[in-house]
Amino acid sequence: MSRPLEGLRVIEFGTFVSAPYCGKLFAGYGAEVIKVEPPRGDIARAHGPFPRGEPDPEASALFLYLNTGKKSVVLDPRDPAGRGRLLRLIETADVLVENYRPADLAALGLDYASLAERNPRIVMVSITPFGQQGPYANYRGNNLIAFAMGGQMYITGTLEGGPLKNGGYQADYQGGLNAFSAAMLAVLAAERDGRGQHVDISIQRCMAPILEASIPYYCYLGQWSGIRRGNHMASFIGIYPCADGHIGIHLMPRNWKPFLEVIGRPDLGEDPRFATQADRVAHNDELMAELYAWAATETKHDLYRRAGAGRAPIAFVHTMADLVESPQLNARGFLQRIDHPVAGEAVYPGPPWWMGPGDWDAGRAPLLGEHTAEVLGSLPA
Amino acid sequence: MSQPLDGVRVVDLTMVWTGPMGTRLLGDYGAEVIKVESPRQWDLLRALGLIPRDVPRWYNRSAYFNHNNRNKYAVSLDLAHPLGRETVLQLCAISDVLVENYRSDVMDNLGLDYETVRSVNPSIIYVSMPGHGKTGPEKDYVAYGSNVEQLAGLVSISGYEEGEPMKTGFSYGDPMAATALVGAVALALRKRRLTGEGSYVELAQRENLTMFVGEHIVGYSLTGELPRPMGNRHPHHAPHNVYRCAGDDRWVAIACETDEQFRALCTVIRRPDLADDPRFATAAARKANERDLDPEIEAWTLQRGHHEAMHLLQRAGVPAGAVLTTPELVADPHLRSTGAWVEHTHPDAGTWEMEAPPWVLSRTPGHIRLHAPGFAEHNDWVFRELLGLDDARIAALYAAGVAADTPDESLHR
């Protein structure tokens, strides 16, 4: 057997980031993923970055990355003939991944109840900001709105700067990854007894419980101190500018001595203000001043190698250039050069996890409608 | 009701956050998870509960531990002792999955590498969750929570406009690797059902999170340009930001993606003139002039609570969301009405609310059937029922200090 999802057929009726990332994982691990696009294409095709900054629906880095290994079928679900083809396609599938607003999907007649009547073994995966039920189910959202309502935004950034989302489309990626894991559970169940189900992924509900200890402490102890702390949880957990970039330290109590050896500052170990973690908390600002002064003298690659050898938890803030040149990622084969007929060759990361030789094959993103004739032509009459 | 992972037994050798949260998710959806802790090296999360050390069995009352370890059994075994190693291999022989998140060399040093475990159970699914991976020049580097997102490239594209790179508000890589673990195990279970073969699965936390910035890696390799932090902005849409509301540090996020949504926003804030203003009439014009637009919107939001602003805008079809704090998440009427928080009782810790299983699967919805185990709570069941050890053998484990009913409290005083 080649890849672990060989033989599974997935219809992706989704757009932008969350559903496409879920579909990308299915495709990479061997499922046949048929991406259904409206005549104008997935809206990700309109988003950059683009080569030379020139918009081109076949050269959007966002689209190219999120849609590797898929087939593209163009049909218009609002047109009765297009909707009919989509329904017949869904009848042939094991999994349907979608990320439309529940009311909009129901208006197309594509709600779970209707689809399950046609295909009782279908695993339908719905990824939305707020899930399928409840008072906000049909509220409109995107990555930013989910970040706000999922609690991750309030704790990100500085007190004075205001709540901040993380870079890129992190809420949407979280939705896509949660959806893939949940969908795989439903696939296991369906392959056991032949019955599908509706998998309801609320991005808000996935995001809210994972704020480190904040939910447990508040729920159990009633304690909450969730202010935004910028780049420092404490002086010894945070990011500092160095001579050619930024470095990050994350020191547990047992890392203090190895850390001082790596940075060549045994004197700080003798300083009674910093003797224990409690002392370091009590003299936070003084230690932070020491660390700012020290970090400014370091260069990121040199420090990172010394920290690795000395087993101190220090990393540096990798830019995209650092990632592409990373000795670690390149040694592991995590960066693959993939060619594309319009965009040309580019570097793609993957897989998210390794299962054995040949278990992941990203492939390239499809051109708009590249597989329409092939896929629709093979539908049973 | 049956669950997707019914009948799947998991040997859980993980500690702290990412591994335990991942195996808890397996437990939420039906797996029988057996957590193995050494009496001398037990889970740090038991010590991070803010529970005074003079409280009896304080190490069983940590909510941080109890949220991430429900739906598990616990056995105490020191894997560094030959008897402990032998016993855990017996457990592996009758299990389906092993999960570990030690630094890359630890399992090899314990003599519990994949080949050894496979020799006692050829169809085992063995999952390692190291920071950097088990190979490569950086495999033994130490990387904790916040380091992972720095290595993954995320920090370099996060931050305020023209500001320095900014960390997330938590150890983001941990729950993402935990979430990925379920998909990885499910893939391996499907492969085993089809081929009869087990798997060695390697989930490097750093790589899993690097997938979340993939478009920027592709983009950089196509253009040679480094992306910069852009705050809460969107590359094409405006307005797309957070706005101050009435109250102390209260904010609402607003994200207009169409002209129609922008016109609706202007109506709600009673500024129809803005919709016709050439500076804001088209998507491109709004994006170019977004800094002029923000104060006009904030003049309205400042007069309203963040929930009120959200509801007024959403009812008109405008994407808006209150920036919620932890207490507001727990009180959120939407999350509450969908069962996201559930009451839970633990014999040592009492009764409180915790998060329900995150994914709503209509036919196999996940459930909380076991409270988080006290330290060594299920030694007897594991030793006698599962492994069939006799009294003399069990006594030997205790006599050697390999098993114990209470942890060495001096570790995390």
mmCIF file of C-alpha atoms in Angstrom, chain A residues 1 4-8 16 21 24-25 29 46-53 59 61-62 64-65 112 130-131 133-142 144-145 148-171 173-174 177-182 184-193 195-202 204-206 208-221 223-224 228 230-233 237-239 241 246-252 254-255 292 304-305 308-309 311-321 323-329 331-332 334-335 343-356 359-360, chain B residues 2-6 17 21 25 29 44 48-51 61-64 67-68 103 105 132-147 149-160 164-172 175-177 179-184 186-191 193-195 199-204 206-223 226-227 230-237 240-242 244 248-251 253-255 257 261 307 310-311 314-315 317-327 329-330 332-335 337-341 348-365:
data_model
loop_
_atom_site.group_PDB
_atom_site.id
_atom_site.type_symbol
_atom_site.label_atom_id
_atom_site.label_comp_id
_atom_site.label_asym_id
_atom_site.label_seq_id
_atom_site.Cartn_x
_atom_site.Cartn_y
_atom_site.Cartn_z
ATOM 1 C CA MET A 1 0.000 0.000 0.000
ATOM 2 C CA PRO A 4 -2.585 5.962 4.205
ATOM 3 C CA LEU A 5 -5.669 7.619 2.699
ATOM 4 C CA GLU A 6 -5.556 5.812 -0.614
ATOM 5 C CA GLY A 7 -9.081 5.004 -1.799
ATOM 6 C CA LEU A 8 -10.814 7.827 0.022
ATOM 7 C CA PHE A 16 -9.997 30.627 1.346
ATOM 8 C CA TYR A 21 -6.063 23.442 4.671
ATOM 9 C CA LYS A 24 -4.690 19.793 1.657
ATOM 10 C CA LEU A 25 -3.931 17.336 4.470
ATOM 11 C CA TYR A 29 -1.769 11.729 2.731
ATOM 12 C CA ALA A 46 -7.230 36.794 -5.544
ATOM 13 C CA HIS A 47 -4.876 37.022 -2.557
ATOM 14 C CA GLY A 48 -1.127 37.434 -2.744
ATOM 15 C CA PRO A 49 1.696 37.207 -2.426
ATOM 16 C CA PHE A 50 2.103 37.076 -6.203
ATOM 17 C CA PRO A 51 5.340 36.804 -8.220
ATOM 18 C CA ARG A 52 6.411 40.312 -9.230
ATOM 19 C CA GLY A 53 3.406 41.592 -7.267
ATOM 20 C CA ALA A 59 0.001 32.327 -9.161
ATOM 21 C CA ALA A 61 1.073 31.838 -3.138
ATOM 22 C CA LEU A 62 -1.845 31.448 -0.727
ATOM 23 C CA LEU A 64 -0.809 27.416 -4.465
ATOM 24 C CA TYR A 65 0.144 26.380 -0.951
ATOM 25 C CA TYR A 112 -26.517 17.746 6.137
ATOM 26 C CA PHE A 130 -19.260 29.691 15.524
ATOM 27 C CA GLY A 131 -20.469 26.189 14.613
ATOM 28 C CA GLN A 133 -25.982 25.604 16.470
ATOM 29 C CA GLY A 134 -26.563 28.405 18.945
ATOM 30 C CA PRO A 135 -27.391 32.107 18.801
ATOM 31 C CA TYR A 136 -24.305 33.164 16.804
ATOM 32 C CA ALA A 137 -24.353 30.255 14.323
ATOM 33 C CA ASN A 138 -25.218 32.548 11.428
ATOM 34 C CA TYR A 139 -23.160 35.515 12.549
ATOM 35 C CA ARG A 140 -20.607 36.502 9.934
ATOM 36 C CA GLY A 141 -16.981 36.019 10.670
ATOM 37 C CA ASN A 142 -13.534 35.668 9.269
ATOM 38 C CA LEU A 144 -10.041 38.312 12.652
ATOM 39 C CA ILE A 145 -13.515 37.839 14.133
ATOM 40 C CA ALA A 148 -11.518 38.049 18.861
ATOM 41 C CA MET A 149 -14.305 35.671 19.863
ATOM 42 C CA GLY A 150 -11.956 32.765 20.570
ATOM 43 C CA GLY A 151 -10.091 34.619 23.313
ATOM 44 C CA GLN A 152 -6.625 34.450 21.754
ATOM 45 C CA MET A 153 -6.668 38.094 20.675
ATOM 46 C CA TYR A 154 -7.233 39.654 24.069
ATOM 47 C CA ILE A 155 -4.014 38.129 25.415
ATOM 48 C CA THR A 156 -1.847 38.962 22.371
ATOM 49 C CA GLY A 157 0.078 42.211 21.962
ATOM 50 C CA THR A 158 0.725 44.918 24.514
ATOM 51 C CA LEU A 159 -1.601 46.582 26.985
ATOM 52 C CA GLU A 160 -1.224 49.954 25.318
ATOM 53 C CA GLY A 161 -1.181 48.677 21.714
ATOM 54 C CA GLY A 162 -4.491 46.849 22.027
ATOM 55 C CA PRO A 163 -5.514 43.283 21.208
ATOM 56 C CA LEU A 164 -3.611 41.804 18.289
ATOM 57 C CA LYS A 165 -4.098 38.882 15.970
ATOM 58 C CA ASN A 166 -1.141 36.693 15.086
ATOM 59 C CA GLY A 167 0.359 36.826 11.612
ATOM 60 C CA GLY A 168 -1.308 35.224 8.619
ATOM 61 C CA TYR A 169 -4.597 33.382 9.082
ATOM 62 C CA GLN A 170 -4.019 31.496 12.324
ATOM 63 C CA ALA A 171 -7.667 31.115 13.352
ATOM 64 C CA TYR A 173 -5.550 27.236 10.129
ATOM 65 C CA GLN A 174 -6.662 26.134 13.584
ATOM 66 C CA LEU A 177 -6.383 21.298 11.486
ATOM 67 C CA ASN A 178 -9.112 20.629 14.047
ATOM 68 C CA ALA A 179 -11.410 19.700 11.179
ATOM 69 C CA PHE A 180 -8.937 17.223 9.724
ATOM 70 C CA SER A 181 -8.448 15.382 13.021
ATOM 71 C CA ALA A 182 -12.181 15.324 13.744
ATOM 72 C CA MET A 184 -10.510 11.337 10.460
ATOM 73 C CA LEU A 185 -12.301 10.113 13.595
ATOM 74 C CA ALA A 186 -15.573 10.125 11.668
ATOM 75 C CA VAL A 187 -13.884 8.337 8.752
ATOM 76 C CA LEU A 188 -12.750 5.575 11.123
ATOM 77 C CA ALA A 189 -16.309 5.234 12.455
ATOM 78 C CA ALA A 190 -17.824 5.225 8.949
ATOM 79 C CA GLU A 191 -15.415 2.597 7.659
ATOM 80 C CA ARG A 192 -16.374 0.408 10.595
ATOM 81 C CA ASP A 193 -20.155 0.495 10.186
ATOM 82 C CA ARG A 195 -22.586 5.250 8.479
ATOM 83 C CA GLY A 196 -21.477 8.835 8.112
ATOM 84 C CA GLN A 197 -22.213 11.822 10.308
ATOM 85 C CA HIS A 198 -22.007 15.589 10.526
ATOM 86 C CA VAL A 199 -18.772 16.919 12.014
ATOM 87 C CA ASP A 200 -19.375 20.409 13.398
ATOM 88 C CA ILE A 201 -16.212 22.479 13.897
ATOM 89 C CA SER A 202 -16.699 25.810 15.654
ATOM 90 C CA GLN A 204 -14.384 29.719 18.506
ATOM 91 C CA ARG A 205 -14.960 26.549 20.526
ATOM 92 C CA CYS A 206 -11.637 25.067 19.392
ATOM 93 C CA ALA A 208 -11.264 29.162 23.604
ATOM 94 C CA PRO A 209 -10.024 26.325 25.882
ATOM 95 C CA ILE A 210 -6.385 26.366 24.807
ATOM 96 C CA LEU A 211 -5.121 29.586 26.427
ATOM 97 C CA GLU A 212 -2.535 27.651 28.426
ATOM 98 C CA ALA A 213 -3.727 27.539 32.073
ATOM 99 C CA SER A 214 -6.124 30.463 31.839
ATOM 100 C CA ILE A 215 -9.360 28.482 31.526
ATOM 101 C CA PRO A 216 -8.423 25.889 34.196
ATOM 102 C CA TYR A 217 -7.362 28.570 36.659
ATOM 103 C CA TYR A 218 -10.441 30.682 36.095
ATOM 104 C CA CYS A 219 -12.915 27.790 36.066
ATOM 105 C CA TYR A 220 -11.492 26.050 39.119
ATOM 106 C CA LEU A 221 -9.959 28.813 41.231
ATOM 107 C CA GLN A 223 -8.414 33.465 39.329
ATOM 108 C CA TRP A 224 -7.721 35.404 36.199
ATOM 109 C CA ARG A 228 -1.455 41.344 27.441
ATOM 110 C CA GLY A 230 3.757 41.918 24.881
ATOM 111 C CA ASN A 231 6.930 39.953 24.209
ATOM 112 C CA HIS A 232 7.576 38.873 27.803
ATOM 113 C CA MET A 233 5.639 36.446 29.953
ATOM 114 C CA ILE A 237 10.329 33.868 28.949
ATOM 115 C CA GLY A 238 10.344 36.264 26.039
ATOM 116 C CA ILE A 239 11.851 37.809 22.949
ATOM 117 C CA PRO A 241 16.385 42.066 19.935
ATOM 118 C CA HIS A 246 15.503 38.638 17.500
ATOM 119 C CA ILE A 247 16.080 35.767 19.905
ATOM 120 C CA GLY A 248 13.698 34.033 22.273
ATOM 121 C CA ILE A 249 14.371 32.434 25.646
ATOM 122 C CA HIS A 250 12.070 30.171 27.643
ATOM 123 C CA LEU A 251 13.809 29.325 30.909
ATOM 124 C CA MET A 252 12.370 26.886 33.407
ATOM 125 C CA ARG A 254 16.453 24.053 35.815
ATOM 126 C CA ASN A 255 17.613 25.938 32.713
ATOM 127 C CA TYR A 292 18.388 43.384 26.805
ATOM 128 C CA TYR A 304 21.432 29.363 18.586
ATOM 129 C CA ARG A 305 24.223 26.859 17.900
ATOM 130 C CA GLY A 308 21.878 23.885 21.279
ATOM 131 C CA ALA A 309 25.219 22.479 22.356
ATOM 132 C CA ARG A 311 21.125 22.592 26.072
ATOM 133 C CA ALA A 312 19.674 25.954 26.912
ATOM 134 C CA PRO A 313 16.181 26.760 25.603
ATOM 135 C CA ILE A 314 17.078 29.637 23.292
ATOM 136 C CA ALA A 315 15.781 29.952 19.751
ATOM 137 C CA PHE A 316 15.797 32.769 17.268
ATOM 138 C CA VAL A 317 12.909 34.343 15.427
ATOM 139 C CA HIS A 318 13.095 32.660 12.040
ATOM 140 C CA THR A 319 12.238 34.845 9.068
ATOM 141 C CA MET A 320 11.011 33.196 5.885
ATOM 142 C CA ALA A 321 14.583 33.372 4.615
ATOM 143 C CA LEU A 323 13.215 28.900 7.252
ATOM 144 C CA VAL A 324 14.102 28.309 3.626
ATOM 145 C CA GLU A 325 17.796 28.105 4.559
ATOM 146 C CA SER A 326 17.300 26.156 7.816
ATOM 147 C CA PRO A 327 19.897 23.359 8.178
ATOM 148 C CA GLN A 328 17.424 21.392 10.292
ATOM 149 C CA LEU A 329 14.416 21.658 7.967
ATOM 150 C CA ALA A 331 18.307 17.992 6.480
ATOM 151 C CA ARG A 332 14.901 16.477 7.212
ATOM 152 C CA PHE A 334 10.727 19.187 5.125
ATOM 153 C CA LEU A 335 11.157 21.790 2.366
ATOM 154 C CA ALA A 343 3.865 30.099 -11.094
ATOM 155 C CA GLY A 344 7.012 28.056 -11.598
ATOM 156 C CA GLU A 345 9.057 26.317 -8.952
ATOM 157 C CA ALA A 346 8.685 27.272 -5.289
ATOM 158 C CA VAL A 347 9.506 25.915 -1.829
ATOM 159 C CA TYR A 348 6.660 24.218 0.044
ATOM 160 C CA PRO A 349 6.776 22.976 3.658
ATOM 161 C CA GLY A 350 5.435 19.548 4.549
ATOM 162 C CA PRO A 351 4.391 17.111 5.806
ATOM 163 C CA PRO A 352 2.988 18.198 9.179
ATOM 164 C CA TRP A 353 4.000 14.786 10.516
ATOM 165 C CA TRP A 354 5.915 11.834 9.122
ATOM 166 C CA MET A 355 4.458 8.339 8.868
ATOM 167 C CA GLY A 356 6.998 6.493 6.783
ATOM 168 C CA ASP A 359 3.174 8.398 3.035
ATOM 169 C CA TRP A 360 3.029 12.073 2.027
ATOM 170 C CA SER B 2 -20.085 4.019 20.537
ATOM 171 C CA GLN B 3 -17.075 6.270 19.981
ATOM 172 C CA PRO B 4 -14.649 6.407 17.042
ATOM 173 C CA LEU B 5 -11.710 5.182 19.133
ATOM 174 C CA ASP B 6 -13.514 2.515 21.145
ATOM 175 C CA TRP B 17 0.941 20.204 27.854
ATOM 176 C CA MET B 21 -3.697 17.396 25.734
ATOM 177 C CA LEU B 25 -8.408 14.267 22.939
ATOM 178 C CA TYR B 29 -13.365 10.238 21.565
ATOM 179 C CA LEU B 44 4.861 18.971 36.095
ATOM 180 C CA LEU B 48 1.288 24.051 38.448
ATOM 181 C CA GLY B 49 -2.191 24.064 39.954
ATOM 182 C CA LEU B 50 -1.541 26.914 42.418
ATOM 183 C CA ILE B 51 -2.605 24.536 45.205
ATOM 184 C CA ARG B 61 -6.113 19.000 42.546
ATOM 185 C CA SER B 62 -4.335 20.937 39.820
ATOM 186 C CA ALA B 63 -6.966 22.130 37.344
ATOM 187 C CA TYR B 64 -4.258 22.648 34.728
ATOM 188 C CA HIS B 67 -8.358 19.580 32.305
ATOM 189 C CA ASN B 68 -5.628 17.996 30.203
ATOM 190 C CA ARG B 103 13.503 15.198 23.902
ATOM 191 C CA ASP B 105 17.255 11.033 22.624
ATOM 192 C CA HIS B 132 12.622 19.530 16.270
ATOM 193 C CA GLY B 133 12.227 15.923 15.142
ATOM 194 C CA LYS B 134 14.285 12.792 15.753
ATOM 195 C CA THR B 135 16.867 13.574 13.067
ATOM 196 C CA GLY B 136 18.805 16.578 11.834
ATOM 197 C CA PRO B 137 21.527 18.762 13.297
ATOM 198 C CA GLU B 138 19.178 20.452 15.799
ATOM 199 C CA LYS B 139 17.390 17.341 17.039
ATOM 200 C CA ASP B 140 18.798 17.559 20.569
ATOM 201 C CA TYR B 141 18.314 21.300 20.966
ATOM 202 C CA VAL B 142 15.975 22.217 23.804
ATOM 203 C CA ALA B 143 12.804 23.987 22.643
ATOM 204 C CA TYR B 144 10.006 24.834 25.070
ATOM 205 C CA GLY B 145 6.586 26.354 24.469
ATOM 206 C CA SER B 146 7.342 29.828 23.176
ATOM 207 C CA ASN B 147 10.446 28.729 21.241
ATOM 208 C CA GLU B 149 6.495 29.538 17.289
ATOM 209 C CA GLN B 150 9.809 31.435 16.898
ATOM 210 C CA LEU B 151 11.282 28.478 15.013
ATOM 211 C CA ALA B 152 8.115 28.090 12.939
ATOM 212 C CA GLY B 153 8.392 31.561 11.421
ATOM 213 C CA LEU B 154 5.122 32.739 12.922
ATOM 214 C CA VAL B 155 6.654 35.342 15.214
ATOM 215 C CA SER B 156 8.457 37.040 12.315
ATOM 216 C CA ILE B 157 5.129 37.865 10.603
ATOM 217 C CA SER B 158 3.251 38.789 13.808
ATOM 218 C CA GLY B 159 3.190 42.212 15.451
ATOM 219 C CA TYR B 160 1.827 45.705 15.078
ATOM 220 C CA GLU B 164 8.863 44.393 16.224
ATOM 221 C CA PRO B 165 8.033 40.704 15.851
ATOM 222 C CA MET B 166 5.527 39.651 18.511
ATOM 223 C CA LYS B 167 4.967 36.411 20.368
ATOM 224 C CA THR B 168 1.549 34.825 20.746
ATOM 225 C CA GLY B 169 -0.151 35.044 24.127
ATOM 226 C CA PHE B 170 0.511 31.396 25.005
ATOM 227 C CA SER B 171 2.579 28.358 24.015
ATOM 228 C CA TYR B 172 0.750 28.079 20.714
ATOM 229 C CA PRO B 175 -2.107 22.683 21.472
ATOM 230 C CA MET B 176 -1.537 22.605 17.718
ATOM 231 C CA ALA B 177 0.663 19.501 17.990
ATOM 232 C CA THR B 179 -4.648 18.601 17.803
ATOM 233 C CA ALA B 180 -2.531 17.110 15.031
ATOM 234 C CA LEU B 181 -1.847 14.000 17.141
ATOM 235 C CA VAL B 182 -5.452 12.851 16.728
ATOM 236 C CA GLY B 183 -5.289 13.074 12.952
ATOM 237 C CA ALA B 184 -1.936 11.298 12.884
ATOM 238 C CA ALA B 186 -6.361 8.085 13.088
ATOM 239 C CA LEU B 187 -4.359 7.876 9.838
ATOM 240 C CA ALA B 188 -2.143 5.193 11.330
ATOM 241 C CA LEU B 189 -5.144 3.233 12.597
ATOM 242 C CA ARG B 190 -6.662 3.285 9.106
ATOM 243 C CA LYS B 191 -3.386 2.128 7.608
ATOM 244 C CA ARG B 193 -6.710 -1.821 9.390
ATOM 245 C CA LEU B 194 -5.943 -1.934 5.661
ATOM 246 C CA THR B 195 -2.455 -3.456 5.802
ATOM 247 C CA SER B 199 3.542 2.780 12.057
ATOM 248 C CA TYR B 200 6.267 4.952 13.410
ATOM 249 C CA VAL B 201 4.848 8.480 13.427
ATOM 250 C CA GLU B 202 7.071 11.464 14.025
ATOM 251 C CA LEU B 203 5.300 14.730 14.796
ATOM 252 C CA ALA B 204 7.864 17.514 15.220
ATOM 253 C CA ARG B 206 8.134 22.924 14.999
ATOM 254 C CA GLU B 207 7.237 21.462 11.611
ATOM 255 C CA ASN B 208 3.555 21.093 12.430
ATOM 256 C CA LEU B 209 3.373 24.814 13.247
ATOM 257 C CA THR B 210 5.483 25.842 10.262
ATOM 258 C CA MET B 211 2.634 24.505 8.124
ATOM 259 C CA PHE B 212 0.550 27.437 9.440
ATOM 260 C CA VAL B 213 2.733 30.010 7.633
ATOM 261 C CA GLY B 214 3.160 27.970 4.451
ATOM 262 C CA GLU B 215 1.833 30.619 2.077
ATOM 263 C CA HIS B 216 4.605 32.959 3.218
ATOM 264 C CA ILE B 217 7.290 30.351 2.560
ATOM 265 C CA VAL B 218 5.918 29.794 -0.930
ATOM 266 C CA GLY B 219 5.564 33.553 -1.369
ATOM 267 C CA TYR B 220 9.097 34.282 -0.230
ATOM 268 C CA SER B 221 10.547 31.636 -2.516
ATOM 269 C CA LEU B 222 8.605 33.143 -5.444
ATOM 270 C CA THR B 223 9.291 36.819 -4.747
ATOM 271 C CA LEU B 226 10.116 39.086 3.399
ATOM 272 C CA PRO B 227 6.590 39.582 4.730
ATOM 273 C CA MET B 230 0.702 43.993 9.600
ATOM 274 C CA GLY B 231 -1.098 44.227 12.919
ATOM 275 C CA ASN B 232 -4.788 43.493 12.568
ATOM 276 C CA ARG B 233 -4.881 44.635 8.960
ATOM 277 C CA HIS B 234 -5.823 42.519 5.977
ATOM 278 C CA PRO B 235 -3.848 42.731 2.722
ATOM 279 C CA HIS B 236 -6.940 43.747 0.716
ATOM 280 C CA HIS B 237 -9.945 44.434 2.926
ATOM 281 C CA HIS B 240 -10.240 45.335 9.300
ATOM 282 C CA ASN B 241 -9.162 46.167 12.845
ATOM 283 C CA VAL B 242 -10.140 46.307 16.529
ATOM 284 C CA ARG B 244 -12.116 50.613 21.484
ATOM 285 C CA ASP B 248 -12.047 49.298 30.615
ATOM 286 C CA ASP B 249 -9.919 47.687 27.892
ATOM 287 C CA ARG B 250 -12.942 46.523 25.907
ATOM 288 C CA TRP B 251 -12.722 46.153 22.129
ATOM 289 C CA ALA B 253 -13.175 43.540 15.943
ATOM 290 C CA ILE B 254 -14.742 44.613 12.639
ATOM 291 C CA ALA B 255 -13.870 43.104 9.265
ATOM 292 C CA GLU B 257 -14.998 42.105 3.091
ATOM 293 C CA GLN B 261 -20.947 45.044 4.345
ATOM 294 C CA HIS B 307 -21.146 43.001 23.007
ATOM 295 C CA MET B 310 -21.098 43.284 17.910
ATOM 296 C CA HIS B 311 -24.811 42.491 18.026
ATOM 297 C CA GLN B 314 -24.042 41.465 13.077
ATOM 298 C CA ARG B 315 -27.792 42.038 12.850
ATOM 299 C CA GLY B 317 -24.801 41.638 8.285
ATOM 300 C CA VAL B 318 -21.446 43.144 9.244
ATOM 301 C CA PRO B 319 -18.717 40.742 10.446
ATOM 302 C CA ALA B 320 -17.956 41.868 13.995
ATOM 303 C CA GLY B 321 -16.822 40.153 17.171
ATOM 304 C CA ALA B 322 -16.283 41.256 20.738
ATOM 305 C CA VAL B 323 -12.711 40.712 21.909
ATOM 306 C CA LEU B 324 -13.465 38.262 24.709
ATOM 307 C CA THR B 325 -11.562 37.742 27.939
ATOM 308 C CA THR B 326 -11.355 34.397 29.707
ATOM 309 C CA PRO B 327 -14.241 35.180 32.102
ATOM 310 C CA LEU B 329 -15.525 33.119 27.222
ATOM 311 C CA VAL B 330 -16.793 31.053 30.124
ATOM 312 C CA ASP B 332 -20.443 33.519 26.624
ATOM 313 C CA PRO B 333 -24.115 32.760 25.898
ATOM 314 C CA HIS B 334 -23.274 31.178 22.552
ATOM 315 C CA LEU B 335 -20.633 28.801 23.908
ATOM 316 C CA SER B 337 -25.900 27.241 24.703
ATOM 317 C CA THR B 338 -23.872 24.824 22.584
ATOM 318 C CA GLY B 339 -22.516 22.900 25.559
ATOM 319 C CA ALA B 340 -18.905 24.022 25.321
ATOM 320 C CA TRP B 341 -18.531 24.075 29.130
ATOM 321 C CA ASP B 348 -10.091 15.003 45.283
ATOM 322 C CA ALA B 349 -10.709 18.291 43.502
ATOM 323 C CA GLY B 350 -14.480 18.696 43.798
ATOM 324 C CA THR B 351 -16.907 20.104 41.231
ATOM 325 C CA TRP B 352 -16.290 22.799 38.636
ATOM 326 C CA GLU B 353 -16.722 23.457 34.924
ATOM 327 C CA MET B 354 -14.335 22.418 32.195
ATOM 328 C CA GLU B 355 -14.300 22.445 28.406
ATOM 329 C CA ALA B 356 -16.342 19.765 26.651
ATOM 330 C CA PRO B 357 -14.758 17.753 23.820
ATOM 331 C CA PRO B 358 -14.109 20.390 21.136
ATOM 332 C CA TRP B 359 -15.577 18.740 18.039
ATOM 333 C CA VAL B 360 -19.284 18.004 17.746
ATOM 334 C CA LEU B 361 -19.606 14.713 15.866
ATOM 335 C CA SER B 362 -23.352 14.167 15.459
ATOM 336 C CA ARG B 363 -23.280 10.392 15.893
ATOM 337 C CA THR B 364 -20.182 9.953 18.097
ATOM 338 C CA PRO B 365 -20.005 13.253 19.984
#
